[in-house]
């Protein structure tokens, strides 16, 4: 049996009940994006998007049509609204405490060790937009060669460097050094390499981004691998789980490349009769358009995925399934430049499972529990499988 899970990174579907604690009351990534930049999403609507609670339907965007698949939404119980928190919970890790953040920048105890490891100083060291930080510090970096270090409302230590000034291998080595430093009381969820190129205002090189994550506790991915299943991570998925639990990793440059490589891997798996999980993250929604508060770009990204959805559905082999989810919100019409605390999207296709209401799932961990159930892996951690509803 082949199960494919595709994460539409940051495509949230409305504020969670505790959104006020995150300053996100009223956020709704999907609705607000389509209101600001209407685009037709007929295939997502037909799969079940039109039936998801709070999603606004309309002939020009999401037609109000019967669901041909299964639909619902998911609560995130872990205290956060970032990539690592959401993805770890998908695969059965519910955090009791949020990952540490550094709203005032990283302390000297961290930065002195980082400077010693790199042999140079650093620039910035405070929360910043990923594009604004290049405008404000990019030219100084080019002159001095000092890395630009910045963070956000998420638990991240980001290092930006120009590819003509700092070779990628050096930038990655700096990130690995930072990962070793940022443990214990200074632990952050991810250290992120943020290469850029060109001249001011500069261009981020997203295809060379690399995440260095904390190692998660055992996840459903480990259980699947231990059960002898193929586990394929596509895009930044392997980075998020510190490369644990995978039998194959596939790098992607952008959403279009991620969709193509997911389709290719699904088709090959179907031809070979492979049993296992294909797990893809499509990050452009978040990194290129959500954080940059660009609803037009975000909307175009939604339309791109919608156009590819029939091919993804057609590539599902007999007995297999496709699950489409999201890990948090990043409302491109919202204040600031950070993620928003929202319900996760949940849509699924499996032959014979039309018009199935999956309801409001109590935790993102239901995704991992479903994968374990479908693929016969032993999992006793959090989550309740919705696989019986698809059979």
Short mmCIF file of C-alpha atoms in Angstrom, two decimals:
data_model
loop_
_atom_site.label_atom_id
_atom_site.label_comp_id
_atom_site.label_asym_id
_atom_site.label_seq_id
_atom_site.Cartn_x
_atom_site.Cartn_y
_atom_site.Cartn_z
CA UNK A 1 0.00 0.00 0.00
CA UNK A 2 1.33 3.43 -0.92
CA UNK A 3 0.41 6.46 1.16
CA UNK A 4 1.39 9.95 -0.01
CA UNK A 5 1.19 12.92 2.34
CA UNK A 6 1.65 16.44 0.94
CA UNK A 7 2.07 19.38 3.32
CA UNK A 8 0.88 22.72 1.94
CA UNK A 9 3.22 24.65 4.21
CA UNK A 10 1.32 27.37 6.14
CA UNK A 11 -2.08 27.01 4.38
CA UNK A 12 -4.04 27.46 7.62
CA UNK A 13 -7.84 27.32 7.70
CA UNK A 14 -8.78 29.68 10.51
CA UNK A 15 -7.80 30.68 14.02
CA UNK A 16 -7.44 28.01 16.69
CA UNK A 17 -9.34 28.50 19.95
CA UNK A 18 -6.13 29.64 21.66
CA UNK A 19 -5.10 32.04 18.88
CA UNK A 20 -5.49 35.06 21.16
CA UNK A 21 -2.50 33.87 23.18
CA UNK A 22 -0.40 34.14 20.03
CA UNK A 23 -1.81 37.49 18.90
CA UNK A 24 -3.62 35.82 16.01
CA UNK A 25 -7.32 36.31 16.72
CA UNK A 26 -9.08 36.62 13.37
CA UNK A 27 -6.30 35.15 11.21
CA UNK A 28 -7.42 32.92 8.32
CA UNK A 29 -4.73 32.29 5.73
CA UNK A 30 -6.93 30.67 3.08
CA UNK A 31 -9.94 33.00 3.28
CA UNK A 32 -7.93 36.20 3.51
CA UNK A 33 -5.62 35.20 0.67
CA UNK A 34 -8.51 34.46 -1.66
CA UNK A 35 -10.35 37.62 -0.64
CA UNK A 36 -7.29 39.75 -1.41
CA UNK A 37 -6.37 37.87 -4.61
CA UNK A 38 -9.24 35.71 -5.89
CA UNK A 39 -8.29 32.61 -7.84
CA UNK A 40 -10.26 29.51 -8.80
CA UNK A 41 -9.49 26.31 -6.87
CA UNK A 42 -11.95 23.86 -8.45
CA UNK A 43 -9.96 20.69 -7.83
CA UNK A 44 -9.33 21.38 -4.15
CA UNK A 45 -13.00 22.30 -3.82
CA UNK A 46 -14.03 19.01 -5.43
CA UNK A 47 -11.70 17.04 -3.17
CA UNK A 48 -13.45 18.50 -0.12
CA UNK A 49 -12.08 21.97 0.58
CA UNK A 50 -15.56 23.45 0.11
CA UNK A 51 -16.78 21.38 3.08
CA UNK A 52 -14.05 22.37 5.57
CA UNK A 53 -15.53 24.48 8.41
CA UNK A 54 -15.02 28.28 8.09
CA UNK A 55 -13.70 28.03 4.51
CA UNK A 56 -15.62 30.54 2.45
CA UNK A 57 -16.97 29.21 -0.82
CA UNK A 58 -17.81 31.15 -3.95
CA UNK A 59 -18.08 30.54 -7.66
CA UNK A 60 -14.93 32.56 -8.40
CA UNK A 61 -12.72 30.78 -5.87
CA UNK A 62 -13.96 27.63 -4.10
CA UNK A 63 -17.18 26.42 -5.74
CA UNK A 64 -19.68 24.92 -3.31
CA UNK A 65 -19.70 21.41 -4.71
CA UNK A 66 -20.14 17.90 -3.23
CA UNK A 67 -16.91 16.41 -1.90
CA UNK A 68 -15.33 13.66 -3.95
CA UNK A 69 -12.86 12.94 -1.16
CA UNK A 70 -12.59 13.21 2.61
CA UNK A 71 -12.29 16.48 4.48
CA UNK A 72 -11.76 17.96 7.92
CA UNK A 73 -9.47 20.15 9.96
CA UNK A 74 -6.98 19.50 12.77
CA UNK A 75 -6.15 21.12 16.08
CA UNK A 76 -2.53 21.58 17.02
CA UNK A 77 -2.10 20.79 20.71
CA UNK A 78 1.61 21.58 20.93
CA UNK A 79 2.33 25.16 22.05
CA UNK A 80 3.67 26.72 18.88
CA UNK A 81 2.98 27.76 15.33
CA UNK A 82 6.17 26.83 13.53
CA UNK A 83 7.38 24.18 11.11
CA UNK A 84 9.07 21.90 13.62
CA UNK A 85 6.21 21.98 16.13
CA UNK A 86 3.61 21.15 13.48
CA UNK A 87 5.57 18.50 11.65
CA UNK A 88 6.75 16.76 14.79
CA UNK A 89 3.15 16.60 16.00
CA UNK A 90 2.08 15.13 12.63
CA UNK A 91 4.35 12.18 13.36
CA UNK A 92 3.36 11.70 16.98
CA UNK A 93 5.47 14.12 19.03
CA UNK A 94 3.33 16.44 21.13
CA UNK A 95 5.40 19.09 22.87
CA UNK A 96 4.63 20.04 26.47
CA UNK A 97 6.67 23.22 26.22
CA UNK A 98 7.24 25.49 23.27
CA UNK A 99 10.62 25.60 21.59
CA UNK A 100 12.69 28.47 22.96
CA UNK A 101 12.62 31.81 21.17
CA UNK A 102 14.96 34.80 21.44
CA UNK A 103 13.00 38.01 20.92
CA UNK A 104 16.01 40.11 21.98
CA UNK A 105 18.52 38.19 19.91
CA UNK A 106 20.95 35.53 21.11
CA UNK A 107 23.01 36.13 24.25
CA UNK A 108 26.80 36.60 24.33
CA UNK A 109 27.18 33.05 25.64
CA UNK A 110 25.92 31.87 22.24
CA UNK A 111 27.36 34.49 19.93
CA UNK A 112 30.88 34.43 21.41
CA UNK A 113 31.05 30.69 20.81
CA UNK A 114 29.61 31.12 17.32
CA UNK A 115 32.17 33.81 16.43
CA UNK A 116 34.96 31.56 17.70
CA UNK A 117 33.66 28.68 15.59
CA UNK A 118 33.44 30.78 12.41
CA UNK A 119 36.58 32.84 13.00
CA UNK A 120 34.72 36.05 12.24
CA UNK A 121 32.22 38.42 13.77
CA UNK A 122 28.53 38.62 12.93
CA UNK A 123 25.87 41.13 11.91
CA UNK A 124 22.34 41.86 13.18
CA UNK A 125 21.48 39.22 15.83
CA UNK A 126 17.87 40.16 16.39
CA UNK A 127 14.44 39.26 15.02
CA UNK A 128 14.06 40.34 11.38
CA UNK A 129 12.18 39.70 8.18
CA UNK A 130 14.24 37.48 5.90
CA UNK A 131 14.06 39.98 3.05
CA UNK A 132 14.45 43.14 5.12
CA UNK A 133 17.56 41.79 6.79
CA UNK A 134 19.25 41.57 3.39
CA UNK A 135 18.28 45.16 2.58
CA UNK A 136 19.68 46.42 5.87
CA UNK A 137 22.75 44.22 6.30
CA UNK A 138 23.48 42.64 2.90
CA UNK A 139 25.96 45.24 1.66
CA UNK A 140 27.84 45.28 4.96
CA UNK A 141 28.07 41.50 4.80
CA UNK A 142 29.53 41.68 1.29
CA UNK A 143 32.13 44.20 2.51
CA UNK A 144 33.10 42.36 5.69
CA UNK A 145 32.30 38.71 5.05
CA UNK A 146 30.60 38.53 8.43
CA UNK A 147 27.51 36.30 8.50
CA UNK A 148 24.10 37.86 9.07
CA UNK A 149 22.51 36.16 12.07
CA UNK A 150 18.82 36.72 12.74
CA UNK A 151 15.79 35.05 14.28
CA UNK A 152 12.01 35.49 14.26
CA UNK A 153 8.99 34.70 16.39
CA UNK A 154 9.85 31.07 15.64
CA UNK A 155 12.56 29.05 17.34
CA UNK A 156 15.20 29.58 14.67
CA UNK A 157 18.83 30.70 14.32
CA UNK A 158 19.18 31.84 10.71
CA UNK A 159 22.48 32.54 8.99
CA UNK A 160 22.44 34.52 5.75
CA UNK A 161 25.50 34.75 3.51
CA UNK A 162 26.13 35.77 -0.09
CA UNK A 163 27.10 32.82 -2.26
CA UNK A 164 29.94 34.83 -3.88
CA UNK A 165 31.34 35.78 -0.46
CA UNK A 166 30.83 32.60 1.57
CA UNK A 167 30.87 29.24 -0.23
CA UNK A 168 27.86 27.03 0.48
CA UNK A 169 30.05 24.42 2.13
CA UNK A 170 31.34 27.05 4.55
CA UNK A 171 27.84 28.34 5.29
CA UNK A 172 26.65 24.80 6.00
CA UNK A 173 29.66 24.21 8.27
CA UNK A 174 28.80 27.39 10.19
CA UNK A 175 25.25 26.12 10.58
CA UNK A 176 26.49 22.76 11.84
CA UNK A 177 28.66 24.57 14.39
CA UNK A 178 25.69 26.65 15.51
CA UNK A 179 23.60 23.49 15.83
CA UNK A 180 26.16 22.06 18.25
CA UNK A 181 26.15 25.29 20.28
CA UNK A 182 22.37 25.68 20.41
CA UNK A 183 21.56 22.81 22.74
CA UNK A 184 20.26 22.60 26.29
CA UNK A 185 19.21 25.96 27.71
CA UNK A 186 19.89 27.63 24.35
CA UNK A 187 18.27 24.99 22.16
CA UNK A 188 16.33 26.19 19.14
CA UNK A 189 14.25 23.99 16.88
CA UNK A 190 16.17 24.80 13.71
CA UNK A 191 19.35 26.40 12.46
CA UNK A 192 18.72 27.53 8.89
CA UNK A 193 21.23 28.31 6.13
CA UNK A 194 19.92 31.27 4.11
CA UNK A 195 22.20 31.85 1.10
CA UNK A 196 21.55 34.82 -1.17
CA UNK A 197 22.94 36.21 -4.42
CA UNK A 198 23.14 39.27 -6.65
CA UNK A 199 23.17 42.93 -5.68
CA UNK A 200 20.93 44.96 -3.41
CA UNK A 201 18.03 44.25 -2.79
CA UNK A 202 19.52 40.75 -3.26
CA UNK A 203 17.76 37.44 -3.95
CA UNK A 204 17.42 34.56 -1.53
CA UNK A 205 18.54 31.23 -3.01
CA UNK A 206 15.77 29.03 -1.67
CA UNK A 207 16.95 25.93 -3.48
CA UNK A 208 20.17 25.99 -1.40
CA UNK A 209 18.44 26.61 1.91
CA UNK A 210 19.24 23.91 4.44
CA UNK A 211 17.71 23.26 7.87
CA UNK A 212 19.63 21.75 10.79
CA UNK A 213 16.99 20.50 13.24
CA UNK A 214 17.02 19.22 16.77
CA UNK A 215 16.75 15.46 16.83
CA UNK A 216 13.13 14.54 17.65
CA UNK A 217 12.07 11.73 19.97
CA UNK A 218 11.00 8.52 18.19
CA UNK A 219 8.30 9.22 15.61
CA UNK A 220 5.92 7.30 13.37
CA UNK A 221 8.58 7.60 10.67
CA UNK A 222 10.92 5.46 12.77
CA UNK A 223 8.11 2.95 13.33
CA UNK A 224 7.42 2.74 9.60
CA UNK A 225 11.08 2.24 8.76
CA UNK A 226 11.43 -0.39 11.49
CA UNK A 227 8.42 -2.18 9.99
CA UNK A 228 10.25 -2.50 6.70
CA UNK A 229 8.29 0.18 4.86
CA UNK A 230 9.85 2.55 2.35
CA UNK A 231 9.85 6.08 3.78
CA UNK A 232 10.59 8.82 1.24
CA UNK A 233 11.08 12.42 2.38
CA UNK A 234 10.74 15.08 -0.31
CA UNK A 235 11.71 18.74 0.08
CA UNK A 236 12.64 19.94 3.56
CA UNK A 237 10.85 17.02 5.26
CA UNK A 238 14.06 15.06 6.09
CA UNK A 239 15.68 18.18 7.55
CA UNK A 240 12.75 18.75 9.92
CA UNK A 241 13.19 15.30 11.45
CA UNK A 242 17.00 15.50 11.52
CA UNK A 243 17.09 12.86 8.75
CA UNK A 244 15.71 10.16 11.07
CA UNK A 245 13.27 7.53 9.88
CA UNK A 246 13.83 7.80 6.13
CA UNK A 247 14.96 5.26 3.57
CA UNK A 248 15.22 7.87 0.79
CA UNK A 249 15.60 11.66 0.66
CA UNK A 250 14.85 13.83 -2.38
CA UNK A 251 15.87 17.51 -2.55
CA UNK A 252 13.62 20.06 -4.26
CA UNK A 253 14.18 23.58 -5.56
CA UNK A 254 10.64 24.95 -5.26
CA UNK A 255 6.99 23.89 -5.25
CA UNK A 256 6.91 23.08 -8.95
CA UNK A 257 9.96 20.86 -8.58
CA UNK A 258 8.48 19.28 -5.46
CA UNK A 259 5.26 18.42 -7.27
CA UNK A 260 7.14 16.91 -10.23
CA UNK A 261 9.39 14.82 -7.99
CA UNK A 262 6.46 13.65 -5.88
CA UNK A 263 4.59 12.56 -9.00
CA UNK A 264 7.65 10.80 -10.38
CA UNK A 265 8.22 8.94 -7.10
CA UNK A 266 4.53 7.98 -6.83
CA UNK A 267 4.50 6.63 -10.36
CA UNK A 268 7.70 4.67 -9.83
CA UNK A 269 6.39 3.25 -6.57
CA UNK A 270 3.16 2.21 -8.27
CA UNK A 271 5.04 0.53 -11.12
CA UNK A 272 7.29 -1.33 -8.67
CA UNK A 273 4.51 -2.23 -6.24
CA UNK A 274 6.29 -0.34 -3.44
CA UNK A 275 4.67 -0.25 -0.01
CA UNK A 276 5.39 2.76 2.14
CA UNK A 277 5.10 6.48 2.68
CA UNK A 278 5.95 9.41 0.41
CA UNK A 279 6.05 12.56 2.54
CA UNK A 280 6.40 15.94 0.79
CA UNK A 281 6.57 19.54 1.96
CA UNK A 282 5.73 22.36 -0.47
CA UNK A 283 7.35 25.33 1.24
CA UNK A 284 6.85 28.22 -1.20
CA UNK A 285 3.47 29.19 0.27
CA UNK A 286 5.27 30.00 3.51
CA UNK A 287 8.78 31.10 2.62
CA UNK A 288 8.12 33.08 -0.55
CA UNK A 289 4.68 34.53 0.01
CA UNK A 290 3.39 34.21 3.57
CA UNK A 291 6.35 35.77 5.34
CA UNK A 292 6.61 38.40 2.64
CA UNK A 293 2.92 39.26 3.05
CA UNK A 294 2.26 38.71 -0.65
CA UNK A 295 -1.35 37.49 -1.11
CA UNK A 296 -1.08 37.63 -4.92
CA UNK A 297 1.91 35.30 -4.92
CA UNK A 298 0.31 33.07 -2.31
CA UNK A 299 -2.87 32.84 -4.37
CA UNK A 300 -0.92 31.95 -7.51
CA UNK A 301 0.85 29.24 -5.52
CA UNK A 302 -2.52 27.79 -4.48
CA UNK A 303 -3.65 27.79 -8.11
CA UNK A 304 -0.45 25.98 -9.12
CA UNK A 305 -1.12 23.19 -6.65
CA UNK A 306 -4.80 23.03 -7.59
CA UNK A 307 -3.83 22.51 -11.24
CA UNK A 308 -1.51 19.65 -10.25
CA UNK A 309 -4.00 17.93 -7.96
CA UNK A 310 -5.72 15.79 -10.66
CA UNK A 311 -2.33 14.34 -11.64
CA UNK A 312 -1.51 13.57 -8.00
CA UNK A 313 -4.85 11.84 -7.57
CA UNK A 314 -4.37 9.88 -10.79
CA UNK A 315 -0.96 8.70 -9.55
CA UNK A 316 -2.44 7.07 -6.43
CA UNK A 317 -2.23 3.31 -7.01
CA UNK A 318 -5.03 0.85 -6.25
CA UNK A 319 -5.57 0.68 -2.51
CA UNK A 320 -3.40 3.73 -1.89
CA UNK A 321 -4.28 7.18 -0.66
CA UNK A 322 -3.29 10.83 -0.91
CA UNK A 323 -3.53 13.08 2.17
CA UNK A 324 -3.15 16.86 1.89
CA UNK A 325 -2.46 18.77 5.12
CA UNK A 326 -1.02 22.03 6.48
CA UNK A 327 1.19 22.66 9.50
CA UNK A 328 0.18 26.18 10.66
CA UNK A 329 -0.97 29.45 9.13
CA UNK A 330 0.94 32.35 7.59
CA UNK A 331 -1.80 34.81 6.67
CA UNK A 332 -0.28 37.08 3.99
CA UNK A 333 -2.72 39.86 4.93
CA UNK A 334 -1.77 39.75 8.62
CA UNK A 335 0.39 42.16 10.62
CA UNK A 336 4.09 41.51 10.93
CA UNK A 337 5.83 38.75 9.02
CA UNK A 338 5.41 35.66 11.17
CA UNK A 339 3.23 32.54 11.22
CA UNK A 340 -0.34 32.54 12.50
CA UNK A 341 -1.88 30.06 14.95
CA UNK A 342 -4.50 28.24 12.85
CA UNK A 343 -6.21 24.94 12.25
CA UNK A 344 -4.40 22.53 9.96
CA UNK A 345 -6.08 21.59 6.69
CA UNK A 346 -7.03 17.93 6.17
CA UNK A 347 -8.11 16.51 2.81
CA UNK A 348 -7.79 12.96 1.56
CA UNK A 349 -8.37 10.91 -1.58
CA UNK A 350 -8.89 7.17 -1.61
CA UNK A 351 -10.99 5.24 -4.08
CA UNK A 352 -14.48 4.77 -2.69
CA UNK A 353 -14.12 7.40 0.05
CA UNK A 354 -16.26 10.22 -1.31
CA UNK A 355 -18.02 12.77 0.86
CA UNK A 356 -16.37 11.50 4.04
CA UNK A 357 -16.39 13.99 6.91
CA UNK A 358 -13.24 13.42 8.97
CA UNK A 359 -14.44 16.00 11.46
CA UNK A 360 -12.28 18.14 13.70
CA UNK A 361 -9.31 16.03 14.68
CA UNK A 362 -8.10 16.53 18.25
CA UNK A 363 -4.43 16.61 17.28
CA UNK A 364 -2.13 16.76 14.27
CA UNK A 365 -0.83 13.39 15.53
CA UNK A 366 -3.87 11.73 13.93
CA UNK A 367 -1.94 11.97 10.65
CA UNK A 368 0.91 9.83 11.92
CA UNK A 369 -1.44 7.39 13.64
CA UNK A 370 -3.27 7.00 10.32
CA UNK A 371 -0.01 6.34 8.45
CA UNK A 372 0.99 3.69 10.98
CA UNK A 373 -2.44 2.07 10.78
CA UNK A 374 -2.52 2.06 6.98
CA UNK A 375 0.98 0.63 6.65
CA UNK A 376 0.89 -1.89 9.48
CA UNK A 377 3.47 -0.28 11.74
CA UNK A 378 3.32 -0.55 15.52
CA UNK A 379 2.58 2.84 17.10
CA UNK A 380 1.40 3.34 20.67
CA UNK A 381 2.00 7.09 20.86
CA UNK A 382 -0.47 9.97 20.48
CA UNK A 383 -3.05 10.17 17.75
CA UNK A 384 -6.18 8.40 16.57
CA UNK A 385 -6.22 6.87 13.11
CA UNK A 386 -8.86 7.99 10.64
CA UNK A 387 -7.87 5.22 8.23
CA UNK A 388 -11.05 3.21 9.01
CA UNK A 389 -13.07 6.16 7.68
CA UNK A 390 -11.25 5.88 4.35
CA UNK A 391 -11.80 2.15 3.90
#
